[in-house]
Coordinates of C-alpha atoms in Angstrom, one line a residue:
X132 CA -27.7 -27.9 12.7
X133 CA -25.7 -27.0 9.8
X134 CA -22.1 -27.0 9.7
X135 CA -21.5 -23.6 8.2
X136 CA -18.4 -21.2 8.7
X137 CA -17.6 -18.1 8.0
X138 CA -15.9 -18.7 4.7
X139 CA -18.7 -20.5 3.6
X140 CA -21.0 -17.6 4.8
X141 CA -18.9 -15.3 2.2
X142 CA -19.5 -17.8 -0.5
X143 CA -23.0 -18.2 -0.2
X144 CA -23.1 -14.3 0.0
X145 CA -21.1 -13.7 -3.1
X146 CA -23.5 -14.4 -6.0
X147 CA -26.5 -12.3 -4.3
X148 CA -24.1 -9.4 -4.9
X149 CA -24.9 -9.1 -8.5
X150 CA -21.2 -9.5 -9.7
X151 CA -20.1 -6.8 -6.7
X152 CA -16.8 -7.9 -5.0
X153 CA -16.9 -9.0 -1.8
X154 CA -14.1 -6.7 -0.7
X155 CA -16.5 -3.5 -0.8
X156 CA -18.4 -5.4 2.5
X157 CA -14.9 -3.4 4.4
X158 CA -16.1 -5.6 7.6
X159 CA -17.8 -8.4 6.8
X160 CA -17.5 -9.8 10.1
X161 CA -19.2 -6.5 11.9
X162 CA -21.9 -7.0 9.0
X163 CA -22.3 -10.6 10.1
X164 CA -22.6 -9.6 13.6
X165 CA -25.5 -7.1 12.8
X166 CA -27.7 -9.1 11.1
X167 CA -27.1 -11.8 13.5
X168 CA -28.0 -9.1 16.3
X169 CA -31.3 -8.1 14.5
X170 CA -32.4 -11.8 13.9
X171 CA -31.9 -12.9 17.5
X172 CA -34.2 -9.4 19.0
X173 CA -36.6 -11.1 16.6
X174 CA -36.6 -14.6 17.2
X175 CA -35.4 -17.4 19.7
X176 CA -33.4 -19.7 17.0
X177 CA -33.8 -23.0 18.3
X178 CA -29.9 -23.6 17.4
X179 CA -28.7 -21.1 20.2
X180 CA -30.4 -23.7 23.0
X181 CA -27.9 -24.4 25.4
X182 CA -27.5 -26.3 29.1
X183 CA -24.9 -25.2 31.0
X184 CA -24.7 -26.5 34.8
X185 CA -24.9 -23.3 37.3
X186 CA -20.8 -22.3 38.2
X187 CA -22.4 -22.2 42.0
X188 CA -24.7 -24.3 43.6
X189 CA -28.9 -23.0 44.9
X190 CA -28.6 -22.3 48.7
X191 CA -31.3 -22.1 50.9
X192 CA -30.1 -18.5 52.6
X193 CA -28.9 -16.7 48.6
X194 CA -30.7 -15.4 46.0
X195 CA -28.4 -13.8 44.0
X196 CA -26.0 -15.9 41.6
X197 CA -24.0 -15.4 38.7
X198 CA -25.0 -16.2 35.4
X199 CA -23.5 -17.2 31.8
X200 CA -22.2 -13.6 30.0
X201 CA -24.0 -15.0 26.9
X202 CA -27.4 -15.4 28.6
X203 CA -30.5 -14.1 26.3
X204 CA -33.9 -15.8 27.7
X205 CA -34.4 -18.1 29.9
X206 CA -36.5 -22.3 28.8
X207 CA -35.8 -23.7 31.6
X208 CA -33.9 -23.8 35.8
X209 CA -33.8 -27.7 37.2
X210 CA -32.1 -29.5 39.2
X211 CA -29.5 -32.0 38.1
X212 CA -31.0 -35.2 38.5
X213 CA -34.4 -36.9 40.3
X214 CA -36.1 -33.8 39.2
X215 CA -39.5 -36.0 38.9
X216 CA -39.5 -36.3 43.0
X217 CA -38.4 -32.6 43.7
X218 CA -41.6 -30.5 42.2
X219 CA -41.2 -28.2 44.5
X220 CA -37.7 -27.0 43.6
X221 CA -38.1 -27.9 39.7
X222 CA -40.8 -25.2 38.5
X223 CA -39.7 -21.7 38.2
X224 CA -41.1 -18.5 36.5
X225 CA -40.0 -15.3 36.1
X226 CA -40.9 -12.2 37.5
X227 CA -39.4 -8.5 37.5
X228 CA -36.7 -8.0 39.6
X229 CA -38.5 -5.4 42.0
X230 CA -41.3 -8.5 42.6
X231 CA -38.8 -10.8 43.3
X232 CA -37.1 -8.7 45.7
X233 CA -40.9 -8.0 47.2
X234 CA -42.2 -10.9 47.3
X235 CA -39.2 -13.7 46.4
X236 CA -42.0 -16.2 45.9
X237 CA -40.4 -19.6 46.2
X238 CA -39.3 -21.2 43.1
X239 CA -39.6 -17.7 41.3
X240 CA -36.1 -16.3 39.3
X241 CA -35.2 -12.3 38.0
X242 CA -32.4 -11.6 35.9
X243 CA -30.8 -8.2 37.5
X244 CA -28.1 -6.0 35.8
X245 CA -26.0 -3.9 38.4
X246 CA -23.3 -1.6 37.3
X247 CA -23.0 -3.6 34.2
X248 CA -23.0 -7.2 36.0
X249 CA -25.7 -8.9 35.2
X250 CA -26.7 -12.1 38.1
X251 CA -29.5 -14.3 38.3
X252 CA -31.6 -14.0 41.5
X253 CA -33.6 -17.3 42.3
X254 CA -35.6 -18.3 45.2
X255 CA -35.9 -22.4 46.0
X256 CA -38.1 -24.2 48.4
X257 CA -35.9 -24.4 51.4
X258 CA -33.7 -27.6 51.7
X259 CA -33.5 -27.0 55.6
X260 CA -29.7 -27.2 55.5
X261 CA -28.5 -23.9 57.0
X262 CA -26.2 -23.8 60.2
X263 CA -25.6 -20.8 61.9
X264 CA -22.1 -20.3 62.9
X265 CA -22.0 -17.1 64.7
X266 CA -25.1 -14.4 64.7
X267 CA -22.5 -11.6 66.2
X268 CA -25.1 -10.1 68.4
X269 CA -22.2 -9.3 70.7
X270 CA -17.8 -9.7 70.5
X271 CA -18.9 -12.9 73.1
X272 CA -22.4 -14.4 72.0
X273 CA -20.5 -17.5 70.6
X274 CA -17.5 -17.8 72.1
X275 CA -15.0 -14.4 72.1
X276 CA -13.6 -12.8 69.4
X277 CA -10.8 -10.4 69.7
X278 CA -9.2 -7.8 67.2
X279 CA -5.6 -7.8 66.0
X280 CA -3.9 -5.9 63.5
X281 CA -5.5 -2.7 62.3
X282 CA -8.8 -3.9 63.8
X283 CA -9.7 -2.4 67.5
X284 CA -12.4 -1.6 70.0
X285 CA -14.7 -4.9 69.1
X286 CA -18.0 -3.4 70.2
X287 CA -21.8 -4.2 69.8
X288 CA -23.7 -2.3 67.1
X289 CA -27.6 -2.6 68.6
X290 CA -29.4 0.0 65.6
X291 CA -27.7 -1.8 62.3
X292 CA -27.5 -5.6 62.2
X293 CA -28.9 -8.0 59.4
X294 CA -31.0 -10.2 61.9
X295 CA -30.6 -11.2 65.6
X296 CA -30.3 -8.1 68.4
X297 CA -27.3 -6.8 66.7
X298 CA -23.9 -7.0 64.5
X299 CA -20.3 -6.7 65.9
X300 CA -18.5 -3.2 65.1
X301 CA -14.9 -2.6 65.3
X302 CA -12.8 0.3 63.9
X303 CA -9.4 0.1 61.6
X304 CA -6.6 2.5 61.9
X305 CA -5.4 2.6 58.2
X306 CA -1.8 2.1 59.1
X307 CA -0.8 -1.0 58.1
X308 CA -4.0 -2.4 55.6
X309 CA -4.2 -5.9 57.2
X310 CA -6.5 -6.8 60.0
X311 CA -8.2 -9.3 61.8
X312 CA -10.9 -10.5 64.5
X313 CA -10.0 -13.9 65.9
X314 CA -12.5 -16.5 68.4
X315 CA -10.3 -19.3 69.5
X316 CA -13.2 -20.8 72.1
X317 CA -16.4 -21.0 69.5
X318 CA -18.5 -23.8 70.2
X319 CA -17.7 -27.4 68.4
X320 CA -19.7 -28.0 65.3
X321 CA -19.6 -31.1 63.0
X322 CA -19.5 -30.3 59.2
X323 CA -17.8 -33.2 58.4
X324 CA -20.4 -34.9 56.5
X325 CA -20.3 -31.4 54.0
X326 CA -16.5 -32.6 53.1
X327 CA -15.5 -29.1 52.3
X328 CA -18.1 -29.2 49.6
X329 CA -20.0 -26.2 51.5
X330 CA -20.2 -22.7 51.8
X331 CA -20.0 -19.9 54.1
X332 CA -21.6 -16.5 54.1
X333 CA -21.6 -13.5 55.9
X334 CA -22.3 -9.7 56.1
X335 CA -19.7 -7.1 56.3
X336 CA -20.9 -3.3 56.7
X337 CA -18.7 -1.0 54.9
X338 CA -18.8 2.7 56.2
X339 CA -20.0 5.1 53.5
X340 CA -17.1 6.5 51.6
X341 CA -14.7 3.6 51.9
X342 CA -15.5 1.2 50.2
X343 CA -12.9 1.5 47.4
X344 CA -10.5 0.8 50.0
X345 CA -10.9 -2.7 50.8
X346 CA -9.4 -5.2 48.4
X347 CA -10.3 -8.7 49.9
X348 CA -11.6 -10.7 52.6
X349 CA -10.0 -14.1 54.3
X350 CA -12.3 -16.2 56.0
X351 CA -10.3 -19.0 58.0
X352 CA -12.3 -22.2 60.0
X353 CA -10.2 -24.7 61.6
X354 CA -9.5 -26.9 65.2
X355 CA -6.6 -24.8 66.1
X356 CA -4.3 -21.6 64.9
X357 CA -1.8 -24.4 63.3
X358 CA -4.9 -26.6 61.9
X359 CA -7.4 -24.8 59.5
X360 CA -8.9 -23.7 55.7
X361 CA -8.8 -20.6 54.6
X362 CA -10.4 -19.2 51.0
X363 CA -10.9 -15.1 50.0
X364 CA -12.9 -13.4 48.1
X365 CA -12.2 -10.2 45.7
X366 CA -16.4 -9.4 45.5
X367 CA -19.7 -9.7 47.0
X368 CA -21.6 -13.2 46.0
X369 CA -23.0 -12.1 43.3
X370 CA -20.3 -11.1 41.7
X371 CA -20.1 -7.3 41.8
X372 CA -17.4 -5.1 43.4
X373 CA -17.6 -4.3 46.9
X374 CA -19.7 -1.2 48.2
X375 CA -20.9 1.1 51.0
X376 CA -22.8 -0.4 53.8
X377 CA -23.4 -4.5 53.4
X378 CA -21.8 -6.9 51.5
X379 CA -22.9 -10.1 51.4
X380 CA -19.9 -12.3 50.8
X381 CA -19.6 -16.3 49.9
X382 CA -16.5 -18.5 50.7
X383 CA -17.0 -21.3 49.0
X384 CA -14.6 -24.0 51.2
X385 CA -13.8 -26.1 48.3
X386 CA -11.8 -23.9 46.8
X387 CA -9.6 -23.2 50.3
X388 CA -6.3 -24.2 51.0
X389 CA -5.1 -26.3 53.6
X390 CA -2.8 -25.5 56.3
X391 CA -1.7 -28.1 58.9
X392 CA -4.4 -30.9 59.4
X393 CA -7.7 -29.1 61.0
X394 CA -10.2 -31.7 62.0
X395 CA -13.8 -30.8 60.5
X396 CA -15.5 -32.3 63.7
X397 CA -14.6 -29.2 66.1
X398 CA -14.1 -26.0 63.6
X399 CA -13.8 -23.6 66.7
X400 CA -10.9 -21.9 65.7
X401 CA -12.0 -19.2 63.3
X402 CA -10.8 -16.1 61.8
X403 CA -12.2 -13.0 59.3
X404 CA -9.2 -11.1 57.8
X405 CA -9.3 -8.1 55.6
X406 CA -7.3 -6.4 53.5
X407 CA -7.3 -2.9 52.3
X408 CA -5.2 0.6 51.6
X409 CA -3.4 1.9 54.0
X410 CA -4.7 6.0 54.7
X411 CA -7.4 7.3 57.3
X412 CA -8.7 5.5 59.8
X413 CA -11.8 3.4 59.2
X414 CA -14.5 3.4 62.1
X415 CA -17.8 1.5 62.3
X416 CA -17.1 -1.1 60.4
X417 CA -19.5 -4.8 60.8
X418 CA -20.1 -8.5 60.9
X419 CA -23.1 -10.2 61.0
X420 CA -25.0 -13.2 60.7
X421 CA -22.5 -16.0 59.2
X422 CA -24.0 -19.3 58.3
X423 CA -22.9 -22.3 56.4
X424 CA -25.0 -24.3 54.1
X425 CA -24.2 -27.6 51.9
X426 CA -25.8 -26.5 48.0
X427 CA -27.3 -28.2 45.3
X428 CA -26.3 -28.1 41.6
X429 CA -28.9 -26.6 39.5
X430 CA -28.3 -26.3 35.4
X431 CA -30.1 -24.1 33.0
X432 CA -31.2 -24.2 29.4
X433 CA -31.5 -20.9 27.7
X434 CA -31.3 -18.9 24.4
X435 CA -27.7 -17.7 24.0
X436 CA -27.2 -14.1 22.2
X437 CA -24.4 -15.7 20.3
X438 CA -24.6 -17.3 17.1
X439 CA -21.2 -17.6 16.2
X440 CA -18.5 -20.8 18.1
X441 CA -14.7 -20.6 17.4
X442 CA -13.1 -23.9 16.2
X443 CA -12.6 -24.8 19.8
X444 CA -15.9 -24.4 20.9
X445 CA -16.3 -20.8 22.3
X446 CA -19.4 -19.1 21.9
X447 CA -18.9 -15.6 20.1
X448 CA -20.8 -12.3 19.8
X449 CA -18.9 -11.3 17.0
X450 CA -17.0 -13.2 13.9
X451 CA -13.3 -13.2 14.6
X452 CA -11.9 -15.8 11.5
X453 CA -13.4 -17.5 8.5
X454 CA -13.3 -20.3 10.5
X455 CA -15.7 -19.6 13.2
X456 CA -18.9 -21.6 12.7
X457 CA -22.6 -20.3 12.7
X458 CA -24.5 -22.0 14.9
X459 CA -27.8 -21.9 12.4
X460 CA -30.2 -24.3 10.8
X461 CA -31.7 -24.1 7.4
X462 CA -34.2 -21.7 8.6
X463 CA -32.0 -19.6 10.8
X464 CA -29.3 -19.6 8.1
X465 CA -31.3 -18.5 5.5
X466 CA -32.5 -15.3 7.8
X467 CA -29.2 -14.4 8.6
X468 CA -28.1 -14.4 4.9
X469 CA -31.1 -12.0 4.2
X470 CA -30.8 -9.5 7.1
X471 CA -27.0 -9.3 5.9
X472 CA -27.5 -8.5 2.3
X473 CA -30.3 -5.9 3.5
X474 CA -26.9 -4.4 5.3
X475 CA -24.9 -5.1 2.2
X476 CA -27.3 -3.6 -0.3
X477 CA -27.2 0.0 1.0
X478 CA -23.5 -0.2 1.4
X479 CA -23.0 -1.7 -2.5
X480 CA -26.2 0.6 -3.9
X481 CA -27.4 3.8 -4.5
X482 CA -30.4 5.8 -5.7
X483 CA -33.5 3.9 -6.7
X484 CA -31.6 0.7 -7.3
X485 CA -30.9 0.2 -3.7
X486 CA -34.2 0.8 -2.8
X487 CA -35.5 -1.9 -5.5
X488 CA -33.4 -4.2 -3.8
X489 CA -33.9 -3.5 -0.3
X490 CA -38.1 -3.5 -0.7
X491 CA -36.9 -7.1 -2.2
X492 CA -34.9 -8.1 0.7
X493 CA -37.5 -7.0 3.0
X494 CA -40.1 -8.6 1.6
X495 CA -38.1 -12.0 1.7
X496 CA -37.9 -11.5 5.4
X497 CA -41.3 -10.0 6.4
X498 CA -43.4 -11.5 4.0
X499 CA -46.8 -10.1 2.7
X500 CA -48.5 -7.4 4.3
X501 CA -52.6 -8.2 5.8
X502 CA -54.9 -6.2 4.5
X503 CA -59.1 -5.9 4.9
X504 CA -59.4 -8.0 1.9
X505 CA -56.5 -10.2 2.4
X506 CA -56.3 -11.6 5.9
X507 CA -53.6 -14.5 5.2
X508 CA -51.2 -13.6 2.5
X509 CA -49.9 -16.8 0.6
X510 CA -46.0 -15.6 1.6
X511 CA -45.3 -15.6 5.4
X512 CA -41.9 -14.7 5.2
X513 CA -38.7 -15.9 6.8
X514 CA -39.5 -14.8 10.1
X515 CA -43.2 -16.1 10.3
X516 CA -42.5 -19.4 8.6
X517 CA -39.5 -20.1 11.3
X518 CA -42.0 -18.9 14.0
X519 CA -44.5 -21.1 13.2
X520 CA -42.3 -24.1 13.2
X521 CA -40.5 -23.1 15.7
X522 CA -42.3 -20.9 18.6
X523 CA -40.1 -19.4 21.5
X524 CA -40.0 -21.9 24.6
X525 CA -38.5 -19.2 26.9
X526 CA -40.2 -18.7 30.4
X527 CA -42.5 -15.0 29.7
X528 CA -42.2 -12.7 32.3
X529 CA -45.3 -12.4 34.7
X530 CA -46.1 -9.1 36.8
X531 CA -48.5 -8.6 39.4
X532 CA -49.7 -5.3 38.8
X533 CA -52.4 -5.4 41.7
X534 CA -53.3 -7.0 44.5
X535 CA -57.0 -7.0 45.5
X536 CA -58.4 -7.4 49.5
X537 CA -61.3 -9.7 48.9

């Protein structure tokens, strides 16, 4: 890869200009940042590879996950290490996001965009490490909970639930914005051997209308009210804000703070606090179906949408100083300084000059047309000699479009 930066970029640039300044390119770095754009819809530059370890681990019971912001196309998801004895948790494809929400075909992945957000949904063979910790199918299916603060009237919801018979409702008053349900007597469970390197999920039903209100939830699992962890959340797992009707939320325990000494053998004290604006009162609100499950660390290797790293290493959509470095080869580089001067030109030329120059440019980049008598032109182009060195290695979508009863 070469070492340029943008000050070298502008020096290279200089003498196609014809003996133009430089300063009538007004924003050479928004110039830069075009071409880049137009090369990268064209081609997967094999200097934007890059193999990042997932910021959450794959679980069993989740499928959605967030991904890198400068994510373009997907080579490759695998697990850290021994990949050679796990093939059936190494070997994914891709599919829309509608099939993988149909179907979610094990060791399949979509890439979803919601409200601007865009997560990574991925389904593994199962690991078989998933405990449930409380299916709420009523206040006293696993041990008792009990309400305090805003929260009141703990009842059992039988026609909405995520799985089981049903979820537990309770209502909040709005008065005060903090409340609670609390079980003191759940049965003992062992996830010592996880040391705090788990997580815990759950669904929380969020009446329609409200669900700007709510600002956080606590999740607290200890031996005793003195002796337990606690960790919040501000979204749903996947990232995204929180919405109407249910959230699926992830508490990742070791990121929770400690208070007293709670002893990871029992963890039958436990507690789900929320937090939200104070104003009308809230009814019908749920909990279902909290597990726990020990992860695995995945990484992935994929085509970034940047091209451009700061002196310190951070990867750039856009130029910021001369000193930001291009993340190009020879091939790549000479692309770039082509699509740029196609910019260039029509911002330094006019009349039949600029269009002299921009057929030249063009031509540079596109190569030869095919025609009945000529079926391979002698000049490729930039973009078809880089393709046919270097071919895209991202994972191509695949669609079933029917299914046929044989």
């Amino acid at each position: 890869m070469l070492s340029k930066t943008i000050a070298q970029l502008k020096a290279d640039i200089t003498p196609k200009l014809k003996g133009t300044s430089l300063n009538q390119v007004t924003d050479f770095y928004s110039t830069a940042q075009t071409a880049a754009n137009r090369m990268l819809a064209r081609i997967d530059t094999e200097e934007t590879r890059r193999t990042v370890t997932m910021s959450t681990p794959f679980f069993d019971n989740v499928n959605d996950y967030a991904l890198v912001s400068d994510y373009k196309r997907m080579i490759d998801i695998r697990p850290q290490t021994n990949r050679k004895n796990q093939p059936g948790r190494s070997d994914f494809t891709q599919t829309t996001p509608r099939q993988f929400s149909e179907k979610l075909t094990p060791n399949s992945f979509s890439i979803k965009y919601n409200n601007g957000v865009r997560s990574l949904q991925a389904q593994r063979l199962p690991a078989g490490n998933v405990i449930t910790m409380d299916t709420f199918d009523t206040p006293t299916a696993n041990g008792s909970w009990s309400a305090e603060g805003d929260a009141s009237g703990l009842y059992t919801e039988v026609l909405n639930y995520v799985e089981g018979n049903g979820s537990m409702g309770f209502n909040l008053s709005g008065i005060t914005g903090l409340a609670d349900v609390v079980n003191s007597t759940s049965p003992i469970i062992d996830l010592s051997s996880f040391l705090y390197e788990d997580s815990s999920f759950l669904f929380f039903w969020i009446p329609v209308g409200f669900s700007s209100r709510f600002t956080s939830f606590n999740l607290l699992r200890g031996s005793s009210a003195l002796n337990y962890k606690q960790v919040s959340v501000t979204s749903r797992a996947d990232g995204t804000a929180f919405t109407d009707g249910w959230n699926f939320l992830r508490f990742d325990w070791n990121q929770a703070t400690n208070s007293g000494s709670p002893d990871n053998t029992l963890n039958t004290y436990r507690r789900f606090g929320i937090t939200y604006t104070t104003g009308v009162a809230i009814n019908g609100c749920l909990l279902d179906n909290w597990t726990d499950s020990l992860g695995n660390l995945y990484e992935i290797e994929y085509y970034s949408e940047c091209i451009f790293r700061s002196a310190t290493g951070i990867w750039k959509y856009a130029p910021t100083d001369d000193s930001d470095i291009l993340c190009v080869g020879p091939n790549s580089y000479e692309i770039l300084k082509t699509e740029m001067m196609v910019d260039i030109t029509q911002i330094i030329r006019t009349g039949s000059i600029r269009q002299t120059e921009l057929n030249d440019w063009r031509l540079m980049l596109n190569g030869q047309p095919q025609s009945r008598y000529v079926k391979d032109p002698p000049y490729h182009g930039l973009y078809g000699d880089y393709l046919s060195r270097f071919p895209s290695s991202a994972i191509t979508t695949i669609t079933e479009n029917y299914v046929f009863d044989l």
